[in-house]
Amino acid sequence: MRQLRLVVAFHTTSAAIAAEALCRRLGLEGKLISVPRQVTSDCGMAWSAPPELRETLESRLAEAGVETAGFYELVV
């Protein structure tokens, strides 16, 4: 079922994996997905999460030094 999701793109695979580990450690909902066609990214992986987690993810990833390529709200 397609639904609105927050998609976080990354420049590197290591950043995507670091984001996954951080989110798991913090108990934040989400999962790694293939980057949707609507998004351009150097890495083929993205983090998909509920849109209401945007502010939390932006701040937590920045605090942890995880570099992102962009935050997008898409139906996936």
Coordinates of C-alpha atoms in Angstrom, one line a residue:
M1 CA 0.0 0.0 0.0
R2 CA 1.5 3.3 -1.1
Q3 CA 1.6 6.0 1.6
L4 CA 3.2 9.3 2.4
R5 CA 6.7 8.7 3.8
L6 CA 9.7 10.8 4.8
V7 CA 12.6 9.7 2.6
V8 CA 16.1 10.6 3.7
A9 CA 18.8 10.4 1.0
F10 CA 22.5 10.0 1.6
H11 CA 25.7 10.6 -0.3
T12 CA 27.3 7.4 0.9
T13 CA 26.3 3.9 1.8
S14 CA 28.2 4.2 5.1
A15 CA 26.0 7.2 6.0
A16 CA 22.8 5.3 5.2
I17 CA 24.0 2.4 7.5
A18 CA 25.0 4.8 10.2
A19 CA 21.5 6.4 10.1
E20 CA 19.9 3.0 10.3
A21 CA 22.0 2.1 13.4
L22 CA 21.3 5.4 15.0
C23 CA 17.5 5.1 14.4
R24 CA 17.5 1.6 15.7
R25 CA 19.4 2.6 18.9
L26 CA 16.9 5.5 19.4
G27 CA 13.9 3.4 18.7
L28 CA 12.8 5.5 15.8
E29 CA 10.5 3.9 13.3
G30 CA 11.7 3.4 9.7
K31 CA 13.7 1.2 7.4
L32 CA 16.3 1.3 4.6
I33 CA 14.9 1.3 1.1
S34 CA 16.1 1.7 -2.4
V35 CA 16.2 5.4 -3.4
P36 CA 12.9 6.2 -5.2
R37 CA 13.2 7.4 -8.8
Q38 CA 12.0 10.9 -7.8
V39 CA 15.1 11.4 -5.8
T40 CA 18.7 11.9 -7.0
S41 CA 21.3 10.5 -4.7
D42 CA 24.9 9.3 -4.9
C43 CA 24.0 6.3 -2.8
G44 CA 21.3 3.8 -3.8
M45 CA 19.9 3.6 -0.3
A46 CA 17.5 5.9 1.7
W47 CA 15.8 5.8 5.0
S48 CA 12.0 5.7 4.9
A49 CA 10.1 6.9 8.0
P50 CA 6.8 8.5 9.0
P51 CA 6.7 12.2 8.0
E52 CA 6.0 13.3 11.5
L53 CA 9.6 12.2 12.4
R54 CA 11.2 14.8 10.1
E55 CA 12.3 17.3 12.7
T56 CA 13.5 14.6 15.1
L57 CA 15.5 12.9 12.3
E58 CA 17.0 16.1 11.0
S59 CA 18.3 17.1 14.5
R60 CA 19.4 13.6 15.5
L61 CA 21.3 12.8 12.3
A62 CA 23.0 16.3 12.4
E63 CA 24.0 15.8 16.1
A64 CA 25.5 12.4 15.2
G65 CA 27.4 13.8 12.3
V66 CA 25.5 11.7 9.7
E67 CA 25.6 13.6 6.4
T68 CA 22.4 13.6 4.4
A69 CA 21.7 14.5 0.8
G70 CA 18.1 15.6 1.4
F71 CA 14.8 15.0 3.1
Y72 CA 11.8 14.4 0.9
E73 CA 8.1 13.7 1.6
L74 CA 6.9 11.2 -1.1
V75 CA 4.2 8.6 -1.6
V76 CA 6.1 5.3 -1.8

